Coordinates of C-alpha atoms and ligand atoms in Angstrom, one line a residue:
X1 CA -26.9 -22.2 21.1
X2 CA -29.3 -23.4 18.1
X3 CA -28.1 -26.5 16.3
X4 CA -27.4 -24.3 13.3
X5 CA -25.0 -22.4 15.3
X6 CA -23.2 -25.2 17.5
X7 CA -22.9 -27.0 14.4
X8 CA -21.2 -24.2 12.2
X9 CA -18.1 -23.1 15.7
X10 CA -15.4 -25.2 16.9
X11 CA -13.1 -25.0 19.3
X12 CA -9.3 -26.1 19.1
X13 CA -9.6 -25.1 15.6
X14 CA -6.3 -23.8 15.4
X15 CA -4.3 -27.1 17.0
X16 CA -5.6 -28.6 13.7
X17 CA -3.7 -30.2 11.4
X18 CA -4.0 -28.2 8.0
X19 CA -6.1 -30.7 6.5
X20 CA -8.5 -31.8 9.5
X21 CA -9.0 -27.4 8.9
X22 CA -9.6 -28.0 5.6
X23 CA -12.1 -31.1 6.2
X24 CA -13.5 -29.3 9.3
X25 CA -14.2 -26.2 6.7
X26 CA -15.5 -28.0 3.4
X27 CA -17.9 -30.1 5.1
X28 CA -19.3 -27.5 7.1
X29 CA -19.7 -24.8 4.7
X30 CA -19.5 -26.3 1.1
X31 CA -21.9 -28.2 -0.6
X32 CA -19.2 -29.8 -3.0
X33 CA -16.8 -30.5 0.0
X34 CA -14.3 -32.9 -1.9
X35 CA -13.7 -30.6 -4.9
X36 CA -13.4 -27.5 -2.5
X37 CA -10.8 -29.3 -0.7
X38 CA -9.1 -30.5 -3.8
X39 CA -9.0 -26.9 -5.0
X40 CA -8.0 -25.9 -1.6
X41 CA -4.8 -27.9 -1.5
X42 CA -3.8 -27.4 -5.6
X43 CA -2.8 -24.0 -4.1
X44 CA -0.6 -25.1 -1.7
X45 CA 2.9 -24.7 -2.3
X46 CA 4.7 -28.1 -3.7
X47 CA 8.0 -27.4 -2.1
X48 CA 7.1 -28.4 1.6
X49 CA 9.6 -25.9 3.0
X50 CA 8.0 -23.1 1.0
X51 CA 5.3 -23.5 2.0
X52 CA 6.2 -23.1 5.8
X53 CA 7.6 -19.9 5.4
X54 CA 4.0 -18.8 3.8
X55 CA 2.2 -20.6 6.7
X56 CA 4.5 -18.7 9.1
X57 CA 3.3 -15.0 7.6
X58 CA -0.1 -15.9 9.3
X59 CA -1.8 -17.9 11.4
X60 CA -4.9 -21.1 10.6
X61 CA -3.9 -21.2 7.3
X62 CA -5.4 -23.6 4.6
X63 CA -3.9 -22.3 1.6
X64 CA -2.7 -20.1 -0.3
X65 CA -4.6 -16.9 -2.4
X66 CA -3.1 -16.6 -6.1
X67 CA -2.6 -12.9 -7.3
X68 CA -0.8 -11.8 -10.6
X69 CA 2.4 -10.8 -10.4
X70 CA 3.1 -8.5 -12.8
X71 CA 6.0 -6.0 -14.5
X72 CA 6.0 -2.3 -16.1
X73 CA 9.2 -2.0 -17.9
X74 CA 10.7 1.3 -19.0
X75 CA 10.5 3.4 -15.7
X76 CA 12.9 5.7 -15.8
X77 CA 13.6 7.3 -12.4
X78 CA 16.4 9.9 -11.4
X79 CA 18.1 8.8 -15.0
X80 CA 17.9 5.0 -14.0
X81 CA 15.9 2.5 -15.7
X82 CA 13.5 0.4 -13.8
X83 CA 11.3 -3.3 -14.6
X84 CA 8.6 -2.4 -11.5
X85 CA 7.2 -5.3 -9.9
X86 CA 3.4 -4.8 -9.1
X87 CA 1.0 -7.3 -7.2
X88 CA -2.7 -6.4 -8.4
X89 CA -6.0 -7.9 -9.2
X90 CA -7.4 -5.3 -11.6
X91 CA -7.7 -5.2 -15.1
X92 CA -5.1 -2.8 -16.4
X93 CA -3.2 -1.3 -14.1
X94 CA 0.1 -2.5 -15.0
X95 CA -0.6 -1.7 -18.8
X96 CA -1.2 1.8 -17.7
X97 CA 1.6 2.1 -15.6
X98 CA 3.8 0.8 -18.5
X99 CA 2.4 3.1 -21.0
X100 CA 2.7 6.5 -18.6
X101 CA 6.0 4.8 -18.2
X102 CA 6.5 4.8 -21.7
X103 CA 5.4 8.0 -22.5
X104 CA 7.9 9.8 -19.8
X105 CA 11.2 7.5 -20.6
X106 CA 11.2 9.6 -23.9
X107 CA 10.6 13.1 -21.7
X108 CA 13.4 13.1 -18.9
X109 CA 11.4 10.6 -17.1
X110 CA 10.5 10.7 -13.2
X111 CA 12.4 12.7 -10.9
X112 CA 12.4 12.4 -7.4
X113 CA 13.4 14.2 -3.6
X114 CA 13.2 12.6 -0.7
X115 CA 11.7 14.8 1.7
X116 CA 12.5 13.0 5.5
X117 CA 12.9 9.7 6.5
X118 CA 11.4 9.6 10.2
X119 CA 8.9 7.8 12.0
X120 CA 7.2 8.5 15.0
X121 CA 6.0 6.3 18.1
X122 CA 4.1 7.1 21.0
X123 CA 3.6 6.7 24.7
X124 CA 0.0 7.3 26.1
X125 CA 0.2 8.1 29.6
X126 CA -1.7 9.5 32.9
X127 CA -0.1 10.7 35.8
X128 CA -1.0 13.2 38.5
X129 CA 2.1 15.0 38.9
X130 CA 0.8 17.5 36.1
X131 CA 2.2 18.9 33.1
X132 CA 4.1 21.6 34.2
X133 CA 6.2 19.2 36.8
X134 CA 6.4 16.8 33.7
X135 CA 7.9 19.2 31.6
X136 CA 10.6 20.1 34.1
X137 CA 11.8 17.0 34.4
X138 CA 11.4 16.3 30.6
X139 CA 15.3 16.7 30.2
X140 CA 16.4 14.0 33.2
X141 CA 13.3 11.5 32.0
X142 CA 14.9 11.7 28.2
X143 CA 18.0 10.7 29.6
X144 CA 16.9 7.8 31.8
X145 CA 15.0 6.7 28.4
X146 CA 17.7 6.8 26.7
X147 CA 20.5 5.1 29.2
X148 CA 18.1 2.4 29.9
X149 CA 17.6 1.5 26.2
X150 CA 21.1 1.0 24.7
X151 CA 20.9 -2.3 24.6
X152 CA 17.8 -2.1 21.5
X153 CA 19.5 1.0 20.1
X154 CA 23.0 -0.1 19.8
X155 CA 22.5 -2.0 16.2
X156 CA 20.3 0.7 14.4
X157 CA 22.8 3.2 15.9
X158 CA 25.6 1.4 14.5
X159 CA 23.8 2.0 10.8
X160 CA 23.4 5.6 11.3
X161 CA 20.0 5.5 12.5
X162 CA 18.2 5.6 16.4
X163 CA 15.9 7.7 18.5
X164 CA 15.9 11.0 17.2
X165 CA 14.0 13.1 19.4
X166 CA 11.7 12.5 22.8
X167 CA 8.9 15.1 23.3
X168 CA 6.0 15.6 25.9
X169 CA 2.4 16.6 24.2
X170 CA -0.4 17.7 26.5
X171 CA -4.0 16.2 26.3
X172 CA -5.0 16.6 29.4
X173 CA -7.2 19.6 28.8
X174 CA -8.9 16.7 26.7
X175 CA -8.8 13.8 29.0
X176 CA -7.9 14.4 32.5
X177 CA -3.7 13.3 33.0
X178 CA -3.4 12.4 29.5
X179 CA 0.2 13.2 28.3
X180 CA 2.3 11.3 25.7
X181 CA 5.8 11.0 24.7
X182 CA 6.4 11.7 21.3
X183 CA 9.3 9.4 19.8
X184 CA 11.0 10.3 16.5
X185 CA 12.7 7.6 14.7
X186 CA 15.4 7.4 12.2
X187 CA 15.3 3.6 11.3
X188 CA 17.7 3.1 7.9
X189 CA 16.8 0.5 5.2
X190 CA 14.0 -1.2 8.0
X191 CA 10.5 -0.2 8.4
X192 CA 11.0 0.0 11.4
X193 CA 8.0 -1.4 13.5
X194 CA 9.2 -3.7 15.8
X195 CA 12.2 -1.8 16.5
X196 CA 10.5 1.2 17.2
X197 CA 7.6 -0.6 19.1
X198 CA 9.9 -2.3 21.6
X199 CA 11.5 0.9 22.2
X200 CA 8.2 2.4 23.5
X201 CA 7.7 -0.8 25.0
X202 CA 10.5 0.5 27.2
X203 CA 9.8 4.3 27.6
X204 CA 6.7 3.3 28.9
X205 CA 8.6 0.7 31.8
X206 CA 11.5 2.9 32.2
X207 CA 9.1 6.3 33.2
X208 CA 7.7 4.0 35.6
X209 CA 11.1 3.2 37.0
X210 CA 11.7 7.0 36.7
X211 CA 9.1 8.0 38.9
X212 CA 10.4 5.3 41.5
X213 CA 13.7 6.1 41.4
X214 CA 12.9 9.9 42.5
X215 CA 9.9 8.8 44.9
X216 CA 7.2 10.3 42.5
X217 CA 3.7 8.6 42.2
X218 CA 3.9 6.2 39.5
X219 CA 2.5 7.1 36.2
X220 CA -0.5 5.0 34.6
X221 CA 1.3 3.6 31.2
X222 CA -2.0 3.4 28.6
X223 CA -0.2 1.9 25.9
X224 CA 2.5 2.1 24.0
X225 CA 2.6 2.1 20.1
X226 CA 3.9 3.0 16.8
X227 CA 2.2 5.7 14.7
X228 CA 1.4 4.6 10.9
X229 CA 0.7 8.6 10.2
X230 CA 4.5 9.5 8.8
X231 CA 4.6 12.8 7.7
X232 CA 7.7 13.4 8.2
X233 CA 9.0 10.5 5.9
X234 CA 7.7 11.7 2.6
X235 CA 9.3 11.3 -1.1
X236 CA 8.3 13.6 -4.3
X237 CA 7.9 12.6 -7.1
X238 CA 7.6 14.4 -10.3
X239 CA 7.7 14.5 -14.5
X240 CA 7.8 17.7 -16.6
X241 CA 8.0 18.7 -19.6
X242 CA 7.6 21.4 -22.2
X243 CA 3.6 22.0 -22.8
X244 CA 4.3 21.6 -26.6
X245 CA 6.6 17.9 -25.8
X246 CA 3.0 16.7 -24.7
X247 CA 2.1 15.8 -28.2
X248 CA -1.0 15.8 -29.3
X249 CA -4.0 13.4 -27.7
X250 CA -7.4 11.8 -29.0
X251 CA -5.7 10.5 -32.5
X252 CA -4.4 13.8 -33.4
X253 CA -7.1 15.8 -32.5
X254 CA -6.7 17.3 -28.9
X255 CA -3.5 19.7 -28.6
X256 CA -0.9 19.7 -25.8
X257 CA -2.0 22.9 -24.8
X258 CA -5.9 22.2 -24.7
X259 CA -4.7 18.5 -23.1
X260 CA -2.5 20.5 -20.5
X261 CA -5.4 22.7 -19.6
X262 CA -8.0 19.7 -18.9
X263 CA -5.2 17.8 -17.3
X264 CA -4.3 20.5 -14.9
X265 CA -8.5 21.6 -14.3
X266 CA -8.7 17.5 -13.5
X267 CA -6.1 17.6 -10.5
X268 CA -7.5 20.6 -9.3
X269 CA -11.2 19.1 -9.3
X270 CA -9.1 16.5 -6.9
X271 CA -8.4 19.2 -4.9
X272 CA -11.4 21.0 -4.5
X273 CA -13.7 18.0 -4.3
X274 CA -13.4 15.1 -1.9
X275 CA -16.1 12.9 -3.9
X276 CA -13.2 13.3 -6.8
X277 CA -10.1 13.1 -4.4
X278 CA -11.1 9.5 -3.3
X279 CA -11.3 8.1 -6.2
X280 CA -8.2 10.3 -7.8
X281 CA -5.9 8.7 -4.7
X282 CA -7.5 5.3 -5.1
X283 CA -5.9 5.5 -8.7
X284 CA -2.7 6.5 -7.3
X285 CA -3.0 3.4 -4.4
X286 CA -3.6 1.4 -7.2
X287 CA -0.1 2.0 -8.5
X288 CA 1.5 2.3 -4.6
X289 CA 0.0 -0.8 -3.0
X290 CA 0.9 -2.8 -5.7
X291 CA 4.6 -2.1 -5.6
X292 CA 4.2 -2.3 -2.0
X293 CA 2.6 -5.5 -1.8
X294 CA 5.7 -6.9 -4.3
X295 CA 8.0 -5.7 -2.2
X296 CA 6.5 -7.6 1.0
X297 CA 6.2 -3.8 2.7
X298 CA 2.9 -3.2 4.8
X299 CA 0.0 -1.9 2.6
X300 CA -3.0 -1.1 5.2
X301 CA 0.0 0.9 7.0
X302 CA 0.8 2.7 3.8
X303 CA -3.0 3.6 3.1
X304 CA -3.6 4.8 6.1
X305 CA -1.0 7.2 6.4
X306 CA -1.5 8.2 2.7
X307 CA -5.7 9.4 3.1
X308 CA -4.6 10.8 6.6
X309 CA -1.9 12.9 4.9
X310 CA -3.9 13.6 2.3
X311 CA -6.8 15.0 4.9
X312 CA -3.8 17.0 6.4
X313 CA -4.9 20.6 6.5
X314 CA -8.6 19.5 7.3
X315 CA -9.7 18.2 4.3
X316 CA -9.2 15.7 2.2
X317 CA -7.3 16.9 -1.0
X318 CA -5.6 15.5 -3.8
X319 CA -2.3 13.9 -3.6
X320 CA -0.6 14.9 -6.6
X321 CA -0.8 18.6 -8.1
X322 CA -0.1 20.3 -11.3
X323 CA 1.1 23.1 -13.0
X324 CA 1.3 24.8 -16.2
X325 CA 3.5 27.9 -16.3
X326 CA 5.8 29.7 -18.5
X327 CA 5.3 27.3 -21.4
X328 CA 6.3 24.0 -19.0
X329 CA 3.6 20.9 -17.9
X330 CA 4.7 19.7 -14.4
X331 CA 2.8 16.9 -12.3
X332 CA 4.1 15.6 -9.4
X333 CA 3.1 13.6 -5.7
X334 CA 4.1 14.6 -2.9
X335 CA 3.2 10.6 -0.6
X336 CA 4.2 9.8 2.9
X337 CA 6.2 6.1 2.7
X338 CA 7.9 4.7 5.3
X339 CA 8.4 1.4 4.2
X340 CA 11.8 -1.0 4.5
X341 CA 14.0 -2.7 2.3
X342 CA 15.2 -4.8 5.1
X343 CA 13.4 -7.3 7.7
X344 CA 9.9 -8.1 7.6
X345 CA 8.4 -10.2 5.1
X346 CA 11.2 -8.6 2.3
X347 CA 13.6 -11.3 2.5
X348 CA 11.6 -14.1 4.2
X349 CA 8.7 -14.0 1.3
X350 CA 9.9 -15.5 -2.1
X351 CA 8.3 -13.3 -4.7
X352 CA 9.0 -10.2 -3.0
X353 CA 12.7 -11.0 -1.9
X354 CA 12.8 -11.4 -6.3
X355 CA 11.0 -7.8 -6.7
X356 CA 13.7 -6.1 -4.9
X357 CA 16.6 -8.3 -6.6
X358 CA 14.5 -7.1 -10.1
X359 CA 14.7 -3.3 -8.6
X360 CA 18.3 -3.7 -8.2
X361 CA 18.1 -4.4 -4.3
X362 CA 17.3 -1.0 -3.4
X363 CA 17.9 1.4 -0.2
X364 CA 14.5 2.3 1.7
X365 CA 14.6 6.3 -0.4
X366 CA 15.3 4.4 -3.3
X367 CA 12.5 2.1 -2.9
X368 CA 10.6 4.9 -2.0
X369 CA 11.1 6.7 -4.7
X370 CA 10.5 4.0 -6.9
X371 CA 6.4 3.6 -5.7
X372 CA 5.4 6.8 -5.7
X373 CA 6.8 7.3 -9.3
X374 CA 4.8 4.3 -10.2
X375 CA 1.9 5.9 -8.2
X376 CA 2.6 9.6 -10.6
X377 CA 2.4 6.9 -13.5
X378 CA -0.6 5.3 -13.0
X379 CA -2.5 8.8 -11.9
X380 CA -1.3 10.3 -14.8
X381 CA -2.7 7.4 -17.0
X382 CA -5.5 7.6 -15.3
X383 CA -6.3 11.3 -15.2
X384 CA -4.9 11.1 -19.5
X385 CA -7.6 8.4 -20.3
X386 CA -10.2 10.3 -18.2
X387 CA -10.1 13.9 -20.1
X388 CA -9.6 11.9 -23.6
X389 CA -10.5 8.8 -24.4
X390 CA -12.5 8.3 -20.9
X391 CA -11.3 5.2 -18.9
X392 CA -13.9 2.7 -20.2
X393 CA -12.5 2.1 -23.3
X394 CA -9.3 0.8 -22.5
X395 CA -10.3 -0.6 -19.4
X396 CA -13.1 -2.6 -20.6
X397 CA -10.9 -4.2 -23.4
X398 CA -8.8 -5.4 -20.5
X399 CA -11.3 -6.6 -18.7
X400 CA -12.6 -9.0 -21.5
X401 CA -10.3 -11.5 -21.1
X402 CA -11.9 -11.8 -17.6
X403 CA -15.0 -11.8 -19.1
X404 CA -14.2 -14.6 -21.5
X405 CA -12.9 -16.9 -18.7
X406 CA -16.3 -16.1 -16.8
X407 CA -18.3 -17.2 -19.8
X408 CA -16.0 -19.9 -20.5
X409 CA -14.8 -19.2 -23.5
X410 CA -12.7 -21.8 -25.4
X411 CA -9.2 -20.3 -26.9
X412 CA -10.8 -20.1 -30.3
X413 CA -13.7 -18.7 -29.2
X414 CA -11.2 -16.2 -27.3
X415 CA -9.3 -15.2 -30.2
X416 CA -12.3 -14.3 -32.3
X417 CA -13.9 -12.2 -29.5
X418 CA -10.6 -10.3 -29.0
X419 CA -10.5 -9.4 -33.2
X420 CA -14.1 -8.5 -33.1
X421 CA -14.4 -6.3 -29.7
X422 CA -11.2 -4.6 -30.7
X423 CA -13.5 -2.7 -33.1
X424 CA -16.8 -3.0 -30.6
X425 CA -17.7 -1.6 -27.2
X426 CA -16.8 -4.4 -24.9
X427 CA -19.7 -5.2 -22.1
X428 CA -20.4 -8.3 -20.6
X429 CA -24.0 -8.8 -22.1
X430 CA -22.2 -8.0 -25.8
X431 CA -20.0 -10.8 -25.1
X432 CA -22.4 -13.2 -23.9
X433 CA -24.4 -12.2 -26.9
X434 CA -21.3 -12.4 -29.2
X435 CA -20.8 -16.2 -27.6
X436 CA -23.8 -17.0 -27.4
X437 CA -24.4 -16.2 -31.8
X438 CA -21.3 -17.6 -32.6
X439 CA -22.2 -20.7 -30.5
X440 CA -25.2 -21.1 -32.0
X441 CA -23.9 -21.2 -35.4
X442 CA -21.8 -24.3 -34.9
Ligands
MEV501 C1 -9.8 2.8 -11.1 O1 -9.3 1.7 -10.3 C2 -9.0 4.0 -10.8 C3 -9.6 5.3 -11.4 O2 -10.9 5.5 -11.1 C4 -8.7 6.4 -10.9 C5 -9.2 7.8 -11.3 O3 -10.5 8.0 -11.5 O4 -8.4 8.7 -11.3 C6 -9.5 5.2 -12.9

């Protein structure tokens, strides 16, 4: 191992004190180690206990990574108002969330259906006995599965939830013996994982025992696991209005009709067009995961699941759809969530335990339908700014006050850039240049 090398690994990293990490860190990779390591620890929570329960999400931790925590007021959903927690680093999201918000409150608001609630988990196994001897005793195995796993059912049954369904799928004209045992969940308010993962856990030792028991070779068990792909718990979520409610757009010169028209052409680009249906669904993920990540719900699980549903019929499509008919606008989103409003992070994490008191400490289909609305809203401020105004506009005047802090701008110099660029097109170089002439004048 070259000096370089040796000198930049360590062993016994983690049985560390949090500061001997911190020293171990600054002095190895900093070249300002004692300000990086004062920096480091101003993050850390000042309530000792606090911070424990952050250090317990995760594991070497030196301290913590700020994000904004932010509100859109005036959701309505289902005829009930909503102040929406959202966790996100960019530049006007929540303001456009807030202002599609705005604009539906006065136009029946969001409406939404819950279209399933189940989760599925799987069993990976091989075993010589073949499918067709499999599939005959499919009955007798699902009942051994199910005697032999009362003891992890009996809670979720007791709260109208459990194992829904067992079934065999075939891969072995794939891979040679490759079946799997297809669970189907109902897990309540939870997310689910753990419960659901122990569960296979035990399919996966209890077809073992199976095959014992009745003096059958013993199948291989290849693993056992969860699937994030949920397409059987999805929520929709919708606005419409009359076309002519719209209003009109541009400062009075687009009409609702013509603004209907380019609205609807825009989602269907995002569903002809992968390129476009990326970038479309990363507008709605950047209402969803924001919601989600206030709520302390899993947000690499929701994103997953969300591209793979939207690649569902072998290409990946738009999420949300639109039509104008008969004189009426409608949008809506159609989003695979299986999120919780119980266990996890949702009661144990501060911030997010506060979201859900904030969202009126909602069921699982409530919270559900409360992030994709917000995911609607923010694709149809999105898809508004991009066939009128164009997004740059609004999004670069958010974005300035990020700019100013980069260039280190003093609050009067702040205030006067915000009066002049409301009239200018904001960029960075026209700030700096902006600064830099006002600077210069002093
Ligand atoms: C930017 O974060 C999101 C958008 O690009 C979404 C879209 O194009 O629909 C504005």
């Amino acid at each position: 191992m070259s000096p370089q090398v040796e000198h930049k690994t360590i062993s016994g990293f983690s049985k560390l004190s949090k500061r001997k990490k911190i020293k171990w860190i600054v002095e190895n990779f900093f070249k300002d180690p004692e300000n990086v390591m004062k920096e480091l620890v101003s993050y850390w929570h000042k309530d000792d206990k606090q911070q424990e329960i952050l250090d317990g999400f995760s594991e070497n931790t030196i301290s913590n990574f700020p994000m904004p925590f932010g509100v859109a007021p005036n959701f309505i959903i289902n005829g009930k108002p909503y102040v929406i927690p959202m966790v996100i680093e960019e530049s006007s999201v929540v303001a456009a969330a807030a202002a599609a918000a705005k604009f539906w409150m006065s136009r029946g608001g969001f409406k939404t259906e819950i279209i399933g609630t189940q989760k599925i988990g799987q069993v990976f196994f091989k075993w010589d006995i073949g499918y067709t001897s499999i599939a005959q005793k499919l009955s007798a195995i699902k009942q051994h599965l199910l005697a032999h796993s009362l003891d992890l059912t009996k809670n979720m049954n007791a709260r109208g939830g459990g194992i829904v369904d067992i079934k065999l799928k075939d891969f072995s004209d794939q891979e040679e013996g490759l079946y799997q045992l297809e669970g189907t969940f109902e897990t309540c308010d939870s997310m689910g994982a753990n419960y659901i993962k122990s569960l296979l856990e035990r399919f996966g030792l209890e077809l073992k025992a199976f095959a014992i028991n009745h003096g059958l070779s013993e199948p291989e068990i290849i693993m056992s696991i969860l699937s994030n792909y949920t397409p059987q718990c999805v929520v929709r979520a919708s606005v419409s209005c009359k076309i002519s409610d719209l209003g009109t757009f541009d400062q009075g010169t687009m009409t609702a009709k013509h603004f209907a028209q380019k609205f609807a052409t825009a989602i269907r680009i995002a569903e002809i067009d992968p390129y476009r249906a990326t970038t479309h669904n990363k507008g709605i993920f950047n209402g969803i995961d924001a919601v989600v990540l206030a709520t302390g719900n899993d947000f690499r699980a929701i994103e997953a699941c969300g591209h793979a549903y939207a690649a569902r019929n072998g290409k990946y499509s738009s999420l949300s759809h639109c039509n104008i008919s008969d004189g009426m606008f409608k949008f809506w989103l159609d989003i695979p969530l299986a999120i919780g409003t119980v266990g996890g992070l949702t009661k144990l994490h501060p911030i997010a335990k506060r979201s859900l008191e904030l969202l009126g400490n909602p069921s699982a289909p409530e919270l559900m339908s409360i992030i994709a609305s917000t995911g609607l809203a923010q694709n149809f401020a999105a898809v508004r700014s991009l066939v009128t105004t164009g997004i740059q506009k609004g999004h670069m005047k958010m974005h300035l006050q990020n700019i100013l802090n980069t260039l280190e701008a003093t609050p009067e110099e702040k205030e006067k850039s915000i009066d002049h660029f409301s009239k200018q097109v904001v960029s960075f170089n026209a700030v700096r240049e902006y600064l830099n002439t006002q600077r210069a004048s002093v």
